[in-house]
Coordinates of C-alpha atoms and ligand atoms in Angstrom, one line a residue:
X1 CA 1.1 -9.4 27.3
X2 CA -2.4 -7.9 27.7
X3 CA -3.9 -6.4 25.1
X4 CA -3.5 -2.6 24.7
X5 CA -6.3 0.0 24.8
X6 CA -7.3 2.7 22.4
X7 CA -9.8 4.9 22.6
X8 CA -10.6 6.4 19.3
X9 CA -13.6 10.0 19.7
X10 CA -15.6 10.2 16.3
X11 CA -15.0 6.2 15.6
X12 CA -18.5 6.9 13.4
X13 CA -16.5 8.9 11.2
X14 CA -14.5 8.1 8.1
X15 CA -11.0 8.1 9.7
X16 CA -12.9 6.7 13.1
X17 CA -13.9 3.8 11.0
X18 CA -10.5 3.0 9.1
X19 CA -8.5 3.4 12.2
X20 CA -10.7 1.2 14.2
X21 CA -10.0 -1.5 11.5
X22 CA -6.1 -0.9 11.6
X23 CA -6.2 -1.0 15.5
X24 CA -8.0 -4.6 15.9
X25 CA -5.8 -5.8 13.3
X26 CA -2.9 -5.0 16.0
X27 CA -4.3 -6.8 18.3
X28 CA -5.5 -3.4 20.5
X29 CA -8.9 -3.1 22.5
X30 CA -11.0 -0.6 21.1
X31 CA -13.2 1.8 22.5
X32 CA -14.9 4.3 20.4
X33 CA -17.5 7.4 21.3
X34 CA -20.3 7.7 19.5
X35 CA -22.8 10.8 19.8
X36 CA -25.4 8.3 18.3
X37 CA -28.8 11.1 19.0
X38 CA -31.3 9.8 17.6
X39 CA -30.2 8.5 13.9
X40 CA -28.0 4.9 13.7
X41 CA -24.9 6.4 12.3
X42 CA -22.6 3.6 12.3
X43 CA -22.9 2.4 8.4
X44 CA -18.7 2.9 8.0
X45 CA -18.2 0.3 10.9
X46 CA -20.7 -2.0 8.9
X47 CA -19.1 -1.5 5.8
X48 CA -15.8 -2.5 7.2
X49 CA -17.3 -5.2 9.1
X50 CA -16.3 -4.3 12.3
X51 CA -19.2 -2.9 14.2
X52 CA -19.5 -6.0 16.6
X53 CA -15.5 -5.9 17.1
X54 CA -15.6 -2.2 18.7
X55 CA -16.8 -1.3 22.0
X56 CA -19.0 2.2 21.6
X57 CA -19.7 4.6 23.8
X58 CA -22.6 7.0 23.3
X59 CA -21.5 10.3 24.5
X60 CA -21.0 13.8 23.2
X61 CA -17.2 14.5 23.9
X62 CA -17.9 18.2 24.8
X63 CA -19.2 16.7 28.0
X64 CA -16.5 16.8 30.5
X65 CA -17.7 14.7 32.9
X66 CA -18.6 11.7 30.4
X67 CA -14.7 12.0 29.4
X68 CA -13.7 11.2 32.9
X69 CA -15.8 8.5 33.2
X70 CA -14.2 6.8 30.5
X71 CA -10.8 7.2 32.0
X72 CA -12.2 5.6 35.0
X73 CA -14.1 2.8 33.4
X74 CA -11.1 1.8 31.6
X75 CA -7.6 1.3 31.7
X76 CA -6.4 3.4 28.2
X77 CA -3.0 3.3 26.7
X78 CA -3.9 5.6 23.7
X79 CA -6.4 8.2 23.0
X80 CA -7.1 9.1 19.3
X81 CA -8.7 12.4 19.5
X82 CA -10.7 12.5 16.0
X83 CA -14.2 13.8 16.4
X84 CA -14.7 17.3 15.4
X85 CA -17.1 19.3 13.5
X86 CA -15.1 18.4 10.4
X87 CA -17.2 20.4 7.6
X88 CA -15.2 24.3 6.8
X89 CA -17.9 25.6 5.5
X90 CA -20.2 24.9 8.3
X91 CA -17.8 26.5 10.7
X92 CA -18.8 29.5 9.0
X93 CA -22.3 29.5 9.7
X94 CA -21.8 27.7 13.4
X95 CA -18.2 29.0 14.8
X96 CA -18.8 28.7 18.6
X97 CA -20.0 25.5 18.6
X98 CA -16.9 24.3 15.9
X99 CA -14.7 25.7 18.4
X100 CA -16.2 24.4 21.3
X101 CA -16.0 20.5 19.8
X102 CA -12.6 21.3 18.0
X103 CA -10.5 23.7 20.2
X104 CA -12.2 22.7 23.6
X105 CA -12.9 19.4 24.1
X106 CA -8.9 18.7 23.1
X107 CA -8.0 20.8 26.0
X108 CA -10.6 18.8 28.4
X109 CA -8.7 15.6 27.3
X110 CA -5.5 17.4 27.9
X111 CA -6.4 18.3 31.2
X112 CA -8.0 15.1 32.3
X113 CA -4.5 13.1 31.0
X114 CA -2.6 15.4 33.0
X115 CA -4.2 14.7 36.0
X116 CA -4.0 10.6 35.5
X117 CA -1.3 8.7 37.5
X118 CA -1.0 6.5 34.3
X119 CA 0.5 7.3 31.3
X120 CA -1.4 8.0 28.4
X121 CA -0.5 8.5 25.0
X122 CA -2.9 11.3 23.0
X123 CA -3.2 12.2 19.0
X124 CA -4.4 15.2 18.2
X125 CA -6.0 15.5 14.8
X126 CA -4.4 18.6 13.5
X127 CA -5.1 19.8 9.9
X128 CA -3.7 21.4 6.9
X129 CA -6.0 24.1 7.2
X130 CA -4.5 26.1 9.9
X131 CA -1.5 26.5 6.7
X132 CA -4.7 28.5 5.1
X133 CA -3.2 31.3 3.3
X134 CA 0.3 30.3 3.2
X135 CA 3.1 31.9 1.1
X136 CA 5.2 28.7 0.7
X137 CA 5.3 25.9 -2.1
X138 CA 4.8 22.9 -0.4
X139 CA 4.1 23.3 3.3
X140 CA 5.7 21.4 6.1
X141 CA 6.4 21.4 10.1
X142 CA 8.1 24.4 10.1
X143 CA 4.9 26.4 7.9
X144 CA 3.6 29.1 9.5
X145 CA -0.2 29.3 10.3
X146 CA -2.4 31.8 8.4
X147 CA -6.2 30.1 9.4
X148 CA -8.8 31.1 6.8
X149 CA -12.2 29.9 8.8
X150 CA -13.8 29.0 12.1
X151 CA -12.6 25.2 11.5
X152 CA -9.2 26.3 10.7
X153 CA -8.8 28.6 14.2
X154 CA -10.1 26.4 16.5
X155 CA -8.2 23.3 14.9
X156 CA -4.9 25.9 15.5
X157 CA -5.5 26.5 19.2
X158 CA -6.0 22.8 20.3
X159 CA -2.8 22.5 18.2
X160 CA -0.7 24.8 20.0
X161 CA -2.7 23.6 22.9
X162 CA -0.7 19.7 22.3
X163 CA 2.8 21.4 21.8
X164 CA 2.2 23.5 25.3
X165 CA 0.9 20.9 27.2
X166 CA 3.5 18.4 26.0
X167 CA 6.7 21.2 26.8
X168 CA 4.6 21.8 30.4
X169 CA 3.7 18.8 31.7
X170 CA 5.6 16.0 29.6
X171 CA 2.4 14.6 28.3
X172 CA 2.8 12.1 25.5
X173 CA 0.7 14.4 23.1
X174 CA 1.5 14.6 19.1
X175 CA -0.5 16.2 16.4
X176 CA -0.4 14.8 13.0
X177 CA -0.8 17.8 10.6
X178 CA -3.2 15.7 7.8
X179 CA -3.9 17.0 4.2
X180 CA -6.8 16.0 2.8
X181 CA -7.5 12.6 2.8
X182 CA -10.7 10.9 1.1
X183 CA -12.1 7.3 0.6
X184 CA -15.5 5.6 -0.2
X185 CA -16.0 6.1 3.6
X186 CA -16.1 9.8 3.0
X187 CA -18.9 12.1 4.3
X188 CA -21.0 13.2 1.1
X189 CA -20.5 17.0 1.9
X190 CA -17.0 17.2 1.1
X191 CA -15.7 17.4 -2.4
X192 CA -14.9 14.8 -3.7
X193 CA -17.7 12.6 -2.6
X194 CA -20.1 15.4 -3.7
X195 CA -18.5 14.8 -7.2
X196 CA -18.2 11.2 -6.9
X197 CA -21.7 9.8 -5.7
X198 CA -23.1 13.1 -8.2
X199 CA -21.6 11.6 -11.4
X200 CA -22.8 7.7 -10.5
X201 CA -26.8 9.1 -9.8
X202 CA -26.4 10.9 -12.9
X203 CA -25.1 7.9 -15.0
X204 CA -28.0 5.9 -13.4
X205 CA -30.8 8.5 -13.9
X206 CA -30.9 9.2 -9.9
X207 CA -29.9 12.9 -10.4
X208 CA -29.7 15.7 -12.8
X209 CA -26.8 17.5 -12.5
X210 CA -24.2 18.6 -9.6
X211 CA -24.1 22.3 -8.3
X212 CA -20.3 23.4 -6.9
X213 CA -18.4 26.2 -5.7
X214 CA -14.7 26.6 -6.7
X215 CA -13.5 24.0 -8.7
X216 CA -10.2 26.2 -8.8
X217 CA -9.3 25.6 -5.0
X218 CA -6.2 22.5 -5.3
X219 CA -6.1 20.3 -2.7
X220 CA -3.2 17.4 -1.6
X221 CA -5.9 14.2 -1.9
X222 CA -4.6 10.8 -0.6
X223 CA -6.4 8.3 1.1
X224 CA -7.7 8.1 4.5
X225 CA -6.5 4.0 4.9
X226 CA -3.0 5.2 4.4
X227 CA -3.1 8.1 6.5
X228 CA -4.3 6.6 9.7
X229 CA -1.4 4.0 10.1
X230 CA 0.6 7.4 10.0
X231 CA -1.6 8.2 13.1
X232 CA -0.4 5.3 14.7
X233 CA 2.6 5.3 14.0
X234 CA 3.5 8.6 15.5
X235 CA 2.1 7.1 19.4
X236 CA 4.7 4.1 18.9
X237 CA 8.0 6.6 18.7
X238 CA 10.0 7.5 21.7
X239 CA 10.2 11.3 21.5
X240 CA 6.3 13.0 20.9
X241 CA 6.6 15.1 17.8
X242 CA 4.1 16.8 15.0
X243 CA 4.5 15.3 11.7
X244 CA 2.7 16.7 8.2
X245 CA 0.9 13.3 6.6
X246 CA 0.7 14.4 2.8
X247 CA 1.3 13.2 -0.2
X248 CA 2.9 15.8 -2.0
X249 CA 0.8 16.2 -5.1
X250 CA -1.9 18.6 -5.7
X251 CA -4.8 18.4 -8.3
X252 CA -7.4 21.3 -8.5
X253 CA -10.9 20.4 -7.7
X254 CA -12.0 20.3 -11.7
X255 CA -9.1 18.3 -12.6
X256 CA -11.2 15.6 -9.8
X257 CA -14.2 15.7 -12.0
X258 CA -12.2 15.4 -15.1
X259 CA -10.3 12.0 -14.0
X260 CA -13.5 11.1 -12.5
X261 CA -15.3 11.7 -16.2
X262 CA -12.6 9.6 -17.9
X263 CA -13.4 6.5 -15.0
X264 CA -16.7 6.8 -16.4
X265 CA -15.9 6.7 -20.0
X266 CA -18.6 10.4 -19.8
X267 CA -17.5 12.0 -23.5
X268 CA -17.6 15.6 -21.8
X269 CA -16.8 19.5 -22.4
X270 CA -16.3 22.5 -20.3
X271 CA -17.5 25.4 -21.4
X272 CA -18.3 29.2 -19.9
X273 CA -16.2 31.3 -17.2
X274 CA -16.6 32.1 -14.0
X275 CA -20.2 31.3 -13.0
X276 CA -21.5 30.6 -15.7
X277 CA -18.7 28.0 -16.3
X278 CA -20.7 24.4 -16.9
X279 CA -19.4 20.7 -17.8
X280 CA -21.7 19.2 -20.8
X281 CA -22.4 15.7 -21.6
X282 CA -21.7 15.7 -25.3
X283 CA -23.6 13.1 -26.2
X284 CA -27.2 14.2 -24.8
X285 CA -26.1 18.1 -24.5
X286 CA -27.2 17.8 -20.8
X287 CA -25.3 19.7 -18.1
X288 CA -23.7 17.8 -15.6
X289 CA -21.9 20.2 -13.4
X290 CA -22.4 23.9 -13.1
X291 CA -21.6 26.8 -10.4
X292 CA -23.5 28.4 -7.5
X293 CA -22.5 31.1 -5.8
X294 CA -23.8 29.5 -2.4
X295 CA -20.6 27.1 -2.8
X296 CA -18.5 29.4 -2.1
X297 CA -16.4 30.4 1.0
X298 CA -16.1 33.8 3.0
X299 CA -12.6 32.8 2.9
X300 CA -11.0 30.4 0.4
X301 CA -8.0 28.2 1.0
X302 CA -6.6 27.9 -2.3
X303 CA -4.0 25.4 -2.7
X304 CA -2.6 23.0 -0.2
X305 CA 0.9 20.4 -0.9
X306 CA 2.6 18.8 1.9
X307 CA 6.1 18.2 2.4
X308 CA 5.8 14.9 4.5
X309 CA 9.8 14.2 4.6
X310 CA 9.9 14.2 8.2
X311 CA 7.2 11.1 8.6
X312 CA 9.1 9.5 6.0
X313 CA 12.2 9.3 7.5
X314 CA 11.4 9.1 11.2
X315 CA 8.3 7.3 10.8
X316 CA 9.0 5.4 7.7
X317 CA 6.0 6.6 6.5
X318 CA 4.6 7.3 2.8
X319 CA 1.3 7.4 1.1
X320 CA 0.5 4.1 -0.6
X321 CA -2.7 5.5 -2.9
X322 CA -2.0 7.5 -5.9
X323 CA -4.2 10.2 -7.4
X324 CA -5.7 8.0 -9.9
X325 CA -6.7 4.4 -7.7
X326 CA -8.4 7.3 -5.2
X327 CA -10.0 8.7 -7.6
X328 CA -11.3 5.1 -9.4
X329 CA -11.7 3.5 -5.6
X330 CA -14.6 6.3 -4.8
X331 CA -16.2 6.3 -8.6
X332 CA -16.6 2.0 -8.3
X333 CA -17.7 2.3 -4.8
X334 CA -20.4 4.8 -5.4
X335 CA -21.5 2.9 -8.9
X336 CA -21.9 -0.3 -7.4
X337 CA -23.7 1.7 -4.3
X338 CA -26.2 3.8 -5.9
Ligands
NAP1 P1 -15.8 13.0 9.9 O1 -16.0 11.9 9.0 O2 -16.6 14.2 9.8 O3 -16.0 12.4 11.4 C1 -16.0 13.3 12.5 C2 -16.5 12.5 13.7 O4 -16.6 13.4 14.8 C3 -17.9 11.8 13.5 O5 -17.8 10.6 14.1 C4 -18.8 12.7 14.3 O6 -19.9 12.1 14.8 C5 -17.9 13.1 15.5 N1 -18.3 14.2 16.3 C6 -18.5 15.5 15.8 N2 -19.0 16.3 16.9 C7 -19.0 15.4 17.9 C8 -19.4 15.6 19.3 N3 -19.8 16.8 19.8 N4 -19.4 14.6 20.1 C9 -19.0 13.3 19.7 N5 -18.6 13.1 18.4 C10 -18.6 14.1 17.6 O7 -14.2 13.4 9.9 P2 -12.9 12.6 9.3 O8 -12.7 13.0 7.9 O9 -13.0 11.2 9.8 O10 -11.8 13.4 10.2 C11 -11.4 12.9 11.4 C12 -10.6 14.1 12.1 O11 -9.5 14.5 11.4 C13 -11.5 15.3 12.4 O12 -11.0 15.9 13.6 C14 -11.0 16.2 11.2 O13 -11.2 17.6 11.6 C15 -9.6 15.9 11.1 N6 -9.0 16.0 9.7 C16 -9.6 15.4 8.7 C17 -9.0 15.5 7.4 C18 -9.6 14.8 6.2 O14 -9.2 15.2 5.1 N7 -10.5 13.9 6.4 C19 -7.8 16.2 7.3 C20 -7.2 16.7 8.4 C21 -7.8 16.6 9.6 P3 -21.4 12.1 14.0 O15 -21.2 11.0 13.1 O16 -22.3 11.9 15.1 O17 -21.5 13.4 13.3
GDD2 N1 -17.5 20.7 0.1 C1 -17.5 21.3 -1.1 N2 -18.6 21.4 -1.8 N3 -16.3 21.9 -1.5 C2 -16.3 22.6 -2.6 C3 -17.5 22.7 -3.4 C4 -18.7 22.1 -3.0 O1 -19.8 22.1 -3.6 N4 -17.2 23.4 -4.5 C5 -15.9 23.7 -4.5 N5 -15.4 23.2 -3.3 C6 -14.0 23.4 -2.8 C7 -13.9 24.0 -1.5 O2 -14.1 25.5 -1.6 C8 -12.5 23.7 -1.1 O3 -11.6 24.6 -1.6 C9 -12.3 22.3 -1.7 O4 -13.3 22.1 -2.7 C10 -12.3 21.1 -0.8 O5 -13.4 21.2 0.1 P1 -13.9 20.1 1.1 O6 -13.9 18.8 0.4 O7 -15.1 20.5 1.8 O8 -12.6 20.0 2.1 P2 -11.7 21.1 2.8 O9 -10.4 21.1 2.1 O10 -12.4 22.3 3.0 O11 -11.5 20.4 4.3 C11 -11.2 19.0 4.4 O12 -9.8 18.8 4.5 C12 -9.2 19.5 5.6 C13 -7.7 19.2 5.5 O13 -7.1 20.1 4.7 C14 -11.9 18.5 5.6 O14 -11.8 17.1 5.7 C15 -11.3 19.1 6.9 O15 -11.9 18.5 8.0 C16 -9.8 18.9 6.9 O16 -9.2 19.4 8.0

């Protein structure tokens, strides 16, 4: 049998990277786009030691044109749709061009598949975020969308974008609704990352202290090796379908830093509200973490949990990572690291 081909957008990025690795392991081709500019941004594929495995291709995927090439340089069974301006907060400050990469360039792919005589599978990387300001529990498929930022909107419309272009035209399109997930591979702007690589400076006198926003938000944390088999997964079943990819625990952002704190064997102690609300090493009455204002969001998403039932039992999918082994995985990476 010849060897499948994927082609995975955003392959420099954390998921790009781990699903790259999960991809050769099955034996597929695979093609990844890489907006390389002017920096070498390929340090995940290194870490995983699979740079030399992967075939790049430098292109920004909100050019059309560059898509189409692809599709006519090579014979692809599967398109993993991952690159996106990933960062919420940013999409505050830079909406048009978050929704131009995010809500866009998913409908160029759409339109480009539609027009192919061969059939190609596409995964749309769909996000807990669009559940924003939700009113239920623990959120699943049937969730209704309340987006809470620029990220979250334009991550909604190439959603409903999938489901209309797969009821219209037949296309093998799925999106897989993802909750956080994190790993050493994770880019150091988000959370937990921030906290992690923070705390090992600080315990090797790279770094003072760490400045954060609201350590009340919770998020559903697993980890981003799990969660792209899930991705996977959902191109191999006969009937395209959305799943939610969760893991159905929640932890709030301080009770990261607190399990974190312990990994380190830090003797710590919150003290304060609200802004003025610091973590102090108790041994050399140093603060580690305090609060700045410029943290915070216009709007907040406040607490995500996925019900992922559905992947489980038509997928046979379930996280493998608990809380804690995330938690100690990123802490060791980032000591041994730094
Ligand atoms: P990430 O680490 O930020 O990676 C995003 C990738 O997209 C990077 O390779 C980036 O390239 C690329 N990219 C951005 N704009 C591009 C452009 N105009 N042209 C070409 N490439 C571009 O994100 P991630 O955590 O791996 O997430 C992967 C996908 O899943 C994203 O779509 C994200 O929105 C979604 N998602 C993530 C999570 C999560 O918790 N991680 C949860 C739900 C959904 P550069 O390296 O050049 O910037
Ligand atoms: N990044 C960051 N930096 N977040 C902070 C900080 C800070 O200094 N302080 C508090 N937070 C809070 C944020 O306000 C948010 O409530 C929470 O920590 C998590 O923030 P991020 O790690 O930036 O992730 P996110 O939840 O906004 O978005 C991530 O998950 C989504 C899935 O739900 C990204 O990976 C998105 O691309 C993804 O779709």
């Amino acid at each position: 049998m010849p060897k499948k081909i994927a082609l995975i957008t955003g392959i420099s990025g954390q998921d790009g990277a781990y699903l790259a690795k999960f991809l050769l392991k099955k034996n597929y081709i695979v093609i990844g786009t890489d907006r390389r500019s002017a920096r070498s941004n390929n340090w995940r594929l290194i870490e995983l030691k699979i740079d030399e495995k992967v075939i790049t291709v430098d292109l920004d995927v909100t050019e059309i044109n560059n898509l189409i090439r692809i599709f006519q340089k090579y014979q692809i069974d599967e398109v993993y749709n991952l690159a996106a301006q990933s960062f919420v907060k940013s999409s505050f400050e830079n909406p048009i061009q978050t929704s131009i990469v995010n809500a866009i360039t998913p409908l160029s792919f759409l339109e480009i598949i539609r027009c192919q005589k061969r059939k190609i599978k596409f995964y749309q990387a769909s996000t807990s975020e669009m559940f924003g300001k939700h009113m239920v529990k623990k959120q699943n498929e049937n969730t209704n969308f309340y987006p809470q930022s620029p990220y979250a909107t334009s991550k909604t419309f190439a959603h409903y974008s999938i489901r209309n272009y797969r009821e219209a035209y037949k296309i093998f399109a799925v999106s897989g609704i993802l909750f956080n997930h994190e790993s050493p591979l994770r880019g150091e702007e988000f959370i937990t990352r921030k906290i992690t690589i923070g705390l090992a400076k600080i315990m090797l006198g790279k770094q003072n202290k760490i400045k954060l926003g609201n350590i009340y938000a919770k998020r559903d944390w697993g980890f981003a090796g799990d969660y792209v088999e899930a991705m996977w997964k959902m191109l191999q079943t006969k009937k395209p379908k959305d799943y939610v990819i969760a893991t159905g625990q929640n932890h709030s952002v301080k009770e990261f830093i607190n399990e974190a704190t312990k990994i380190l064997k830090l003797k710590t102690i919150w003290v304060g509200k609200g802004l003025n609300e610091k973590l102090i090493n108790t041994d050399n009455k140093k603060i580690i973490i305090e609060i700045d204002k410029k943290y915070f969001r216009p709007t907040e998403v406040d607490s995500l949990k996925g019900d992922y039932s559905k992947a489980k039992k038509e997928l046979n999918w379930k996280p493998k990572t608990k809380f804690k082994n995330l938690v100690r995985m990123m802490v060791e990476a980032d000591l041994e690291r730094n």
